[in-house]
């Protein structure tokens, strides 16, 4: 009799299973949308097996706009940005997204592309086009041969315009092709408000196929992001830092008949302890510009200045640089904002049994950290996103929810919460197997 009643119950369940047969299991949507089985950080999906430290690192990168400081800095520059070099987060800006000419700060892109796409031992030949570039120039006649590694010091220490063209022609085949490489690299870095026409940064404009005119330029935010790439993310970052941090360099052409000497014009290297790199620039259209980076107590600050005065105010960019960097060092410090959570569980619907499934973040002890560069004005919030229920079937390791950290109201980090138990679905296959077990095996 018991077996018969159980069979009836299973057949009723089988009928219910048919009603929902083929329905897909429901998993919680990631905060802000995105695939449920992925952690989503800054709109980008992250594989659920990513470590806690990886998630924290990705979360901080460009995670949230700076909490606008109540302190307005007195800057000469028309546009300025102070960026956290570790994450890419903008800590302070003044018209940071306004497009402006960038002068010879352009050459940081020329340098990193050469490092990534050519060998330092390559031989570069000065063409007629390269030799005809205006001052500031190396002054080598057409046909002169150099090692690429020597020309990179000429490019970055003395900012020679002819050297930039020689390098561009060697790496890209032509200035036009090299500019396409520059623009593609800018897009790859995420700089959508930048347009390169020349490898040396001289004021220039071009007419596009659709008839629109574009000029050579960038924004302070994009320029800072490009330098951050050069010193933090590029596979050639060490070579870039070595070249741009060198005080002086002497070399000759390959014939050994001509000798050249270069002196680094990045005054910040001698002005502030911890200065890593930088590049100055000036044209009549751009004014004085500067992009640089400094390291202090484990923090990396990147600054970008556009239009920081015109002659005779050559020193204004250094005043602006000190102001921005001192502001960053005084106001921003690393803080671990990770909060340990209690054990959590989520009910399961349409499972083979009633009950709750425990969920956890699966982070190791050493991974329970989320270090963000913060000021006293920044606000960090921690919340959980758990569904009312999970839809069976549920497998161990399925994403069941999220822990969310918000910085100044914007999502800064998302840690997935995983199911720690499995639960099968009450459906036709399960009912059929149960009936078969009762009538044909146990009987």
Coordinates of C-alpha atoms in Angstrom, one line a residue:
X1 CA 0.0 0.0 0.0
X2 CA 2.8 2.4 0.9
X3 CA 4.6 1.7 -2.4
X4 CA 1.3 2.3 -4.3
X5 CA 0.7 5.7 -2.6
X6 CA 4.3 6.6 -3.2
X7 CA 3.9 5.7 -6.9
X8 CA 0.7 7.9 -7.1
X9 CA 2.6 10.8 -5.6
X10 CA 5.4 10.3 -8.1
X11 CA 2.9 10.2 -11.0
X12 CA 1.4 13.5 -9.7
X13 CA 4.9 14.9 -9.6
X14 CA 5.5 13.6 -13.1
X15 CA 2.5 15.5 -14.3
X16 CA 3.7 18.7 -12.6
X17 CA 7.1 18.0 -14.2
X18 CA 5.5 18.0 -17.6
X19 CA 4.0 21.4 -16.9
X20 CA 7.4 22.9 -16.4
X21 CA 9.3 20.6 -18.7
X22 CA 12.0 22.3 -20.7
X23 CA 12.1 25.4 -18.5
X24 CA 15.6 26.8 -17.9
X25 CA 17.0 27.1 -14.4
X26 CA 16.9 30.7 -13.1
X27 CA 20.1 32.2 -11.8
X28 CA 20.5 35.6 -10.3
X29 CA 21.4 38.3 -12.7
X30 CA 24.7 40.1 -12.2
X31 CA 24.4 43.6 -10.8
X32 CA 24.0 46.0 -13.6
X33 CA 23.2 43.2 -16.1
X34 CA 25.5 40.6 -17.7
X35 CA 25.9 36.9 -17.6
X36 CA 24.7 35.3 -14.3
X37 CA 27.6 32.9 -14.1
X38 CA 30.2 35.7 -14.3
X39 CA 31.3 38.3 -11.9
X40 CA 30.8 41.7 -13.6
X41 CA 33.3 44.5 -12.8
X42 CA 33.0 47.8 -14.5
X43 CA 30.7 46.3 -17.1
X44 CA 33.2 43.5 -18.0
X45 CA 32.5 39.9 -17.2
X46 CA 35.1 38.0 -15.1
X47 CA 35.3 34.2 -15.0
X48 CA 33.9 32.8 -11.8
X49 CA 37.2 31.0 -11.0
X50 CA 39.1 34.3 -10.9
X51 CA 40.8 34.7 -7.6
X52 CA 39.7 37.3 -5.0
X53 CA 42.9 39.3 -5.6
X54 CA 42.3 39.3 -9.3
X55 CA 38.7 40.5 -8.8
X56 CA 39.9 43.2 -6.4
X57 CA 42.5 44.4 -8.9
X58 CA 40.1 44.5 -11.8
X59 CA 37.4 46.1 -9.7
X60 CA 39.7 49.0 -8.8
X61 CA 40.7 49.7 -12.4
X62 CA 38.7 52.6 -13.5
X63 CA 36.0 51.6 -11.1
X64 CA 34.5 54.8 -10.1
X65 CA 34.8 58.5 -10.7
X66 CA 36.5 60.4 -8.0
X67 CA 34.5 61.9 -5.2
X68 CA 34.7 65.5 -6.3
X69 CA 37.0 67.3 -3.9
X70 CA 35.7 70.3 -2.2
X71 CA 39.1 71.8 -2.6
X72 CA 39.6 73.5 -5.9
X73 CA 43.2 73.5 -6.9
X74 CA 44.7 76.6 -8.4
X75 CA 46.1 75.3 -11.7
X76 CA 47.3 77.2 -14.8
X77 CA 46.5 74.4 -17.2
X78 CA 43.3 74.5 -19.2
X79 CA 42.9 70.8 -18.7
X80 CA 44.5 68.6 -15.9
X81 CA 44.1 65.1 -14.5
X82 CA 45.5 63.3 -11.4
X83 CA 45.1 59.6 -11.8
X84 CA 45.7 56.6 -9.6
X85 CA 48.3 54.7 -11.5
X86 CA 47.4 51.5 -9.9
X87 CA 43.8 51.4 -10.9
X88 CA 43.3 54.1 -13.5
X89 CA 40.7 55.9 -11.4
X90 CA 40.7 59.7 -11.8
X91 CA 41.3 61.3 -8.5
X92 CA 41.1 64.9 -9.6
X93 CA 40.4 66.7 -12.8
X94 CA 39.9 70.0 -14.4
X95 CA 38.1 69.7 -17.8
X96 CA 39.7 66.4 -18.1
X97 CA 37.6 65.3 -21.0
X98 CA 38.0 68.4 -23.2
X99 CA 39.8 67.6 -26.5
X100 CA 43.0 69.8 -27.0
X101 CA 46.3 69.7 -28.9
X102 CA 48.9 67.6 -27.0
X103 CA 52.2 68.7 -28.6
X104 CA 55.2 66.4 -27.9
X105 CA 53.5 64.4 -25.2
X106 CA 52.5 62.5 -28.3
X107 CA 55.9 60.9 -28.2
X108 CA 55.1 58.6 -25.3
X109 CA 52.8 56.7 -27.8
X110 CA 55.6 56.8 -30.5
X111 CA 58.0 55.3 -28.0
X112 CA 55.9 52.5 -26.6
X113 CA 54.8 51.4 -30.1
X114 CA 58.5 51.3 -31.2
X115 CA 59.4 49.2 -28.1
X116 CA 56.5 46.8 -28.7
X117 CA 56.8 46.4 -32.4
X118 CA 60.6 46.5 -33.2
X119 CA 64.0 45.5 -31.8
X120 CA 66.2 47.9 -30.0
X121 CA 69.0 46.7 -32.3
X122 CA 67.1 47.6 -35.5
X123 CA 68.8 50.0 -37.9
X124 CA 66.8 53.1 -38.7
X125 CA 67.6 55.4 -41.7
X126 CA 66.8 59.1 -41.8
X127 CA 64.7 59.8 -44.9
X128 CA 64.2 63.1 -46.7
X129 CA 60.9 63.5 -44.9
X130 CA 62.5 62.9 -41.5
X131 CA 65.4 65.2 -42.1
X132 CA 63.1 68.0 -43.2
X133 CA 61.3 68.2 -39.8
X134 CA 61.4 71.5 -38.0
X135 CA 63.3 72.1 -34.7
X136 CA 63.6 70.7 -32.2
X137 CA 65.5 68.2 -34.2
X138 CA 68.6 65.9 -34.1
X139 CA 69.8 67.4 -37.4
X140 CA 71.0 64.2 -39.1
X141 CA 71.2 64.4 -42.9
X142 CA 69.2 62.0 -45.1
X143 CA 70.6 58.5 -45.3
X144 CA 72.2 58.6 -41.8
X145 CA 71.8 55.3 -40.0
X146 CA 71.2 54.8 -36.3
X147 CA 70.3 52.0 -33.9
X148 CA 66.7 52.3 -32.8
X149 CA 67.7 52.2 -29.1
X150 CA 69.8 55.4 -29.6
X151 CA 67.0 57.2 -31.4
X152 CA 64.5 56.4 -28.6
X153 CA 66.7 58.5 -26.2
X154 CA 66.8 61.3 -28.8
X155 CA 63.0 61.0 -29.0
X156 CA 62.2 61.0 -25.3
X157 CA 65.1 63.1 -23.7
X158 CA 65.4 65.9 -26.3
X159 CA 62.1 65.5 -28.0
X160 CA 63.5 65.6 -31.6
X161 CA 60.9 65.8 -34.2
X162 CA 63.0 64.3 -37.0
X163 CA 63.8 61.3 -34.9
X164 CA 60.1 60.7 -34.3
X165 CA 59.4 60.6 -38.1
X166 CA 62.4 58.3 -38.6
X167 CA 61.1 55.9 -36.0
X168 CA 57.6 56.0 -37.4
X169 CA 58.8 55.2 -40.9
X170 CA 60.9 52.3 -39.6
X171 CA 58.1 50.8 -37.5
X172 CA 55.1 51.5 -39.6
X173 CA 56.5 51.8 -43.1
X174 CA 55.2 55.4 -43.4
X175 CA 54.0 58.2 -41.1
X176 CA 50.4 57.5 -42.3
X177 CA 50.6 53.8 -41.4
X178 CA 52.2 54.5 -38.1
X179 CA 49.5 57.0 -37.2
X180 CA 47.0 54.2 -37.8
X181 CA 48.9 52.1 -35.4
X182 CA 48.8 54.9 -32.9
X183 CA 45.1 55.4 -33.2
X184 CA 44.4 51.6 -32.9
X185 CA 46.6 51.4 -29.8
X186 CA 44.7 54.3 -28.3
X187 CA 41.4 52.5 -28.9
X188 CA 42.9 49.3 -27.4
X189 CA 43.8 51.2 -24.2
X190 CA 40.3 52.6 -24.1
X191 CA 41.1 56.2 -25.2
X192 CA 38.2 57.2 -27.4
X193 CA 38.8 60.9 -27.3
X194 CA 42.3 60.8 -28.9
X195 CA 43.4 61.3 -32.5
X196 CA 46.9 60.9 -33.8
X197 CA 48.1 62.3 -37.1
X198 CA 51.8 62.8 -36.5
X199 CA 54.4 60.8 -34.5
X200 CA 56.0 64.0 -33.1
X201 CA 52.9 66.0 -32.0
X202 CA 53.3 69.0 -34.3
X203 CA 49.9 70.8 -34.7
X204 CA 48.1 69.0 -37.6
X205 CA 44.7 68.4 -39.0
X206 CA 43.3 66.0 -41.6
X207 CA 40.0 65.5 -43.6
X208 CA 38.3 62.2 -43.2
X209 CA 36.6 60.2 -45.9
X210 CA 33.2 61.5 -44.8
X211 CA 34.5 65.1 -45.2
X212 CA 34.8 65.9 -41.5
X213 CA 38.0 67.5 -40.3
X214 CA 39.9 66.0 -37.3
X215 CA 42.9 67.5 -35.6
X216 CA 45.8 66.0 -33.7
X217 CA 44.9 65.9 -30.0
X218 CA 43.7 64.2 -26.9
X219 CA 42.2 64.9 -23.5
X220 CA 44.0 65.0 -20.2
X221 CA 42.1 61.9 -19.1
X222 CA 43.2 60.0 -22.2
X223 CA 46.8 61.2 -22.0
X224 CA 47.1 60.1 -18.4
X225 CA 45.7 56.7 -19.4
X226 CA 48.2 56.3 -22.2
X227 CA 51.1 57.0 -19.8
X228 CA 49.6 54.6 -17.3
X229 CA 49.6 51.9 -20.0
X230 CA 53.2 52.6 -20.8
X231 CA 54.4 52.2 -17.2
X232 CA 52.0 49.6 -15.8
X233 CA 50.5 47.4 -18.5
X234 CA 52.8 47.4 -21.5
X235 CA 55.1 44.3 -21.9
X236 CA 57.9 46.8 -22.5
X237 CA 57.2 49.0 -19.4
X238 CA 60.6 48.4 -17.9
X239 CA 62.4 49.6 -21.1
X240 CA 60.1 52.6 -21.3
X241 CA 60.9 53.6 -17.7
X242 CA 64.6 53.1 -18.2
X243 CA 64.7 55.3 -21.3
X244 CA 62.5 58.1 -19.9
X245 CA 64.3 58.1 -16.6
X246 CA 67.8 58.4 -18.0
X247 CA 69.4 61.8 -17.2
X248 CA 71.6 61.9 -20.3
X249 CA 72.8 59.8 -23.2
X250 CA 75.5 60.1 -25.9
X251 CA 75.7 58.0 -29.1
X252 CA 76.9 58.1 -32.7
X253 CA 75.5 57.1 -36.0
X254 CA 76.5 53.7 -37.4
X255 CA 79.3 55.2 -39.4
X256 CA 80.9 56.6 -36.3
X257 CA 81.4 60.0 -38.0
X258 CA 78.7 61.9 -36.1
X259 CA 78.3 62.1 -32.4
X260 CA 75.2 63.3 -30.5
X261 CA 74.4 64.1 -26.9
X262 CA 70.9 64.2 -25.3
X263 CA 69.8 65.6 -22.0
X264 CA 66.6 64.8 -20.3
X265 CA 64.3 67.8 -20.1
X266 CA 61.9 66.3 -17.6
X267 CA 62.6 68.6 -14.7
X268 CA 60.3 66.7 -12.4
X269 CA 62.9 63.9 -12.1
X270 CA 65.1 66.3 -10.1
X271 CA 62.3 68.3 -8.5
X272 CA 60.3 65.6 -6.6
X273 CA 61.5 62.4 -4.9
X274 CA 60.0 59.3 -6.5
X275 CA 59.4 60.9 -10.0
X276 CA 59.4 58.0 -12.5
X277 CA 58.9 59.3 -15.9
X278 CA 57.5 62.1 -18.0
X279 CA 57.3 64.0 -21.2
X280 CA 57.1 67.7 -22.0
X281 CA 55.6 69.4 -25.0
X282 CA 55.0 72.7 -26.6
X283 CA 53.5 74.0 -29.9
X284 CA 51.8 77.3 -30.6
X285 CA 48.4 75.6 -30.7
X286 CA 48.9 73.4 -27.6
X287 CA 50.8 75.7 -25.3
X288 CA 53.0 74.0 -22.7
X289 CA 51.9 70.4 -21.9
X290 CA 53.2 67.7 -19.6
X291 CA 52.5 64.1 -18.7
X292 CA 54.4 62.4 -15.9
X293 CA 54.3 59.8 -13.0
X294 CA 55.5 59.6 -9.5
X295 CA 55.7 56.8 -7.0
X296 CA 55.4 57.3 -3.2
X297 CA 54.8 54.8 -0.4
X298 CA 53.5 52.2 -2.8
X299 CA 51.2 54.6 -4.5
X300 CA 51.6 55.6 -8.2
X301 CA 50.2 58.9 -9.3
X302 CA 49.9 59.9 -13.0
X303 CA 49.3 63.5 -14.1
X304 CA 48.5 65.1 -17.4
X305 CA 48.5 68.8 -18.2
X306 CA 47.3 70.4 -21.4
X307 CA 47.6 74.1 -22.2
X308 CA 49.5 75.0 -19.1
X309 CA 50.4 78.5 -20.3
X310 CA 52.2 80.0 -23.3
X311 CA 55.5 81.9 -23.5
X312 CA 56.9 83.4 -21.4
X313 CA 55.3 81.1 -18.8
X314 CA 57.4 78.0 -19.4
X315 CA 57.5 77.1 -15.7
X316 CA 53.8 77.0 -15.1
X317 CA 53.6 73.3 -16.0
X318 CA 56.0 72.5 -13.2
X319 CA 54.0 74.5 -10.7
X320 CA 50.9 72.6 -11.8
X321 CA 52.7 69.3 -11.6
X322 CA 53.8 69.9 -8.0
X323 CA 50.3 71.0 -7.0
X324 CA 48.6 67.9 -8.4
X325 CA 51.1 65.4 -7.1
X326 CA 51.3 67.0 -3.6
X327 CA 47.5 67.0 -3.5
X328 CA 47.5 63.3 -4.3
X329 CA 50.1 62.3 -1.8
X330 CA 48.4 64.3 1.0
X331 CA 44.9 63.2 0.4
X332 CA 44.9 59.6 -1.0
X333 CA 46.0 56.5 0.9
X334 CA 45.4 52.8 0.5
X335 CA 42.7 51.3 2.7
X336 CA 41.5 47.7 2.8
X337 CA 37.7 47.9 2.6
X338 CA 36.9 44.2 2.5
X339 CA 34.3 43.1 5.0
X340 CA 33.9 39.5 6.1
X341 CA 30.3 38.3 5.8
X342 CA 28.4 35.7 7.9
X343 CA 27.3 32.4 6.5
X344 CA 24.4 32.8 4.0
X345 CA 21.9 30.4 2.4
X346 CA 19.3 30.6 -0.4
X347 CA 16.1 28.6 -0.7
X348 CA 15.6 26.4 -3.8
X349 CA 12.4 26.2 -5.8
X350 CA 11.2 23.0 -7.7
X351 CA 13.9 20.9 -6.1
X352 CA 13.6 17.2 -5.1
X353 CA 13.5 18.4 -1.5
X354 CA 12.7 21.5 0.4
X355 CA 15.6 23.3 2.0
X356 CA 18.2 26.0 1.8
X357 CA 21.5 25.8 -0.1
X358 CA 24.5 27.5 1.6
X359 CA 26.5 30.0 -0.5
X360 CA 30.0 31.4 0.0
X361 CA 32.6 33.6 -1.8
X362 CA 35.2 30.8 -1.8
X363 CA 38.0 33.2 -1.1
X364 CA 41.1 32.1 0.6
X365 CA 42.3 33.9 3.7
X366 CA 44.9 35.8 1.8
X367 CA 42.4 36.8 -0.9
X368 CA 40.1 38.5 1.6
X369 CA 41.2 42.0 0.7
X370 CA 40.1 44.9 -1.4
X371 CA 42.6 47.7 -1.3
X372 CA 41.5 51.0 -2.8
X373 CA 43.2 54.3 -2.9
X374 CA 40.9 56.6 -1.0
X375 CA 40.6 60.1 0.4
X376 CA 38.6 61.0 3.5
X377 CA 35.8 62.2 1.3
X378 CA 35.3 58.9 -0.6
X379 CA 32.4 56.8 0.5
X380 CA 32.5 53.0 0.3
X381 CA 29.4 50.9 0.7
X382 CA 29.2 47.1 1.0
X383 CA 26.0 45.2 0.1
X384 CA 24.9 41.7 -0.9
X385 CA 22.7 40.7 -3.8
X386 CA 20.9 37.4 -3.2
X387 CA 17.8 36.2 -5.0
X388 CA 14.6 35.2 -3.2
X389 CA 15.2 31.7 -4.4
X390 CA 17.2 29.6 -6.9
X391 CA 15.5 27.5 -9.5
X392 CA 16.5 23.8 -9.5
X393 CA 18.6 22.2 -10.7
X394 CA 21.5 23.8 -8.8
X395 CA 25.1 22.6 -9.1
X396 CA 28.0 23.1 -6.7
X397 CA 29.8 26.1 -8.0
X398 CA 26.9 27.8 -9.6
X399 CA 26.8 31.6 -9.0
X400 CA 24.0 32.2 -6.5
X401 CA 24.5 35.9 -5.7
X402 CA 27.0 38.7 -5.4
X403 CA 28.8 40.8 -2.8
X404 CA 29.0 44.4 -4.1
X405 CA 31.2 47.2 -3.1
X406 CA 30.3 50.7 -4.2
X407 CA 32.7 53.7 -4.3
X408 CA 30.9 57.0 -4.2
X409 CA 27.7 55.3 -5.5
X410 CA 29.4 53.5 -8.4
X411 CA 30.1 49.8 -8.5
X412 CA 33.8 49.3 -7.6
X413 CA 34.0 45.5 -7.0
X414 CA 31.7 42.5 -7.4
X415 CA 32.6 39.1 -5.7
X416 CA 30.5 36.1 -6.8
X417 CA 28.8 33.9 -4.2
X418 CA 28.8 30.2 -5.1
X419 CA 26.4 27.4 -4.3
X420 CA 28.1 24.9 -1.9
X421 CA 25.5 22.1 -2.5
X422 CA 23.7 20.6 -5.4
X423 CA 19.9 20.1 -5.8
X424 CA 18.2 18.2 -8.6
X425 CA 15.0 19.3 -10.2
X426 CA 11.7 17.6 -9.6
X427 CA 10.8 16.8 -13.2
X428 CA 9.8 14.1 -15.6
X429 CA 13.1 12.3 -15.7
X430 CA 13.3 12.2 -11.9
X431 CA 9.7 11.0 -11.6
X432 CA 10.2 8.3 -14.2
X433 CA 13.4 7.0 -12.5
X434 CA 11.5 6.9 -9.2
X435 CA 8.6 4.9 -10.6
X436 CA 11.0 2.6 -12.4
X437 CA 12.8 2.1 -9.2
X438 CA 9.7 1.2 -7.2
X439 CA 7.9 -1.1 -9.7
X440 CA 10.7 -2.8 -11.5
X441 CA 13.7 -2.9 -9.1
X442 CA 12.4 -2.9 -5.5
X443 CA 9.3 -5.0 -6.4

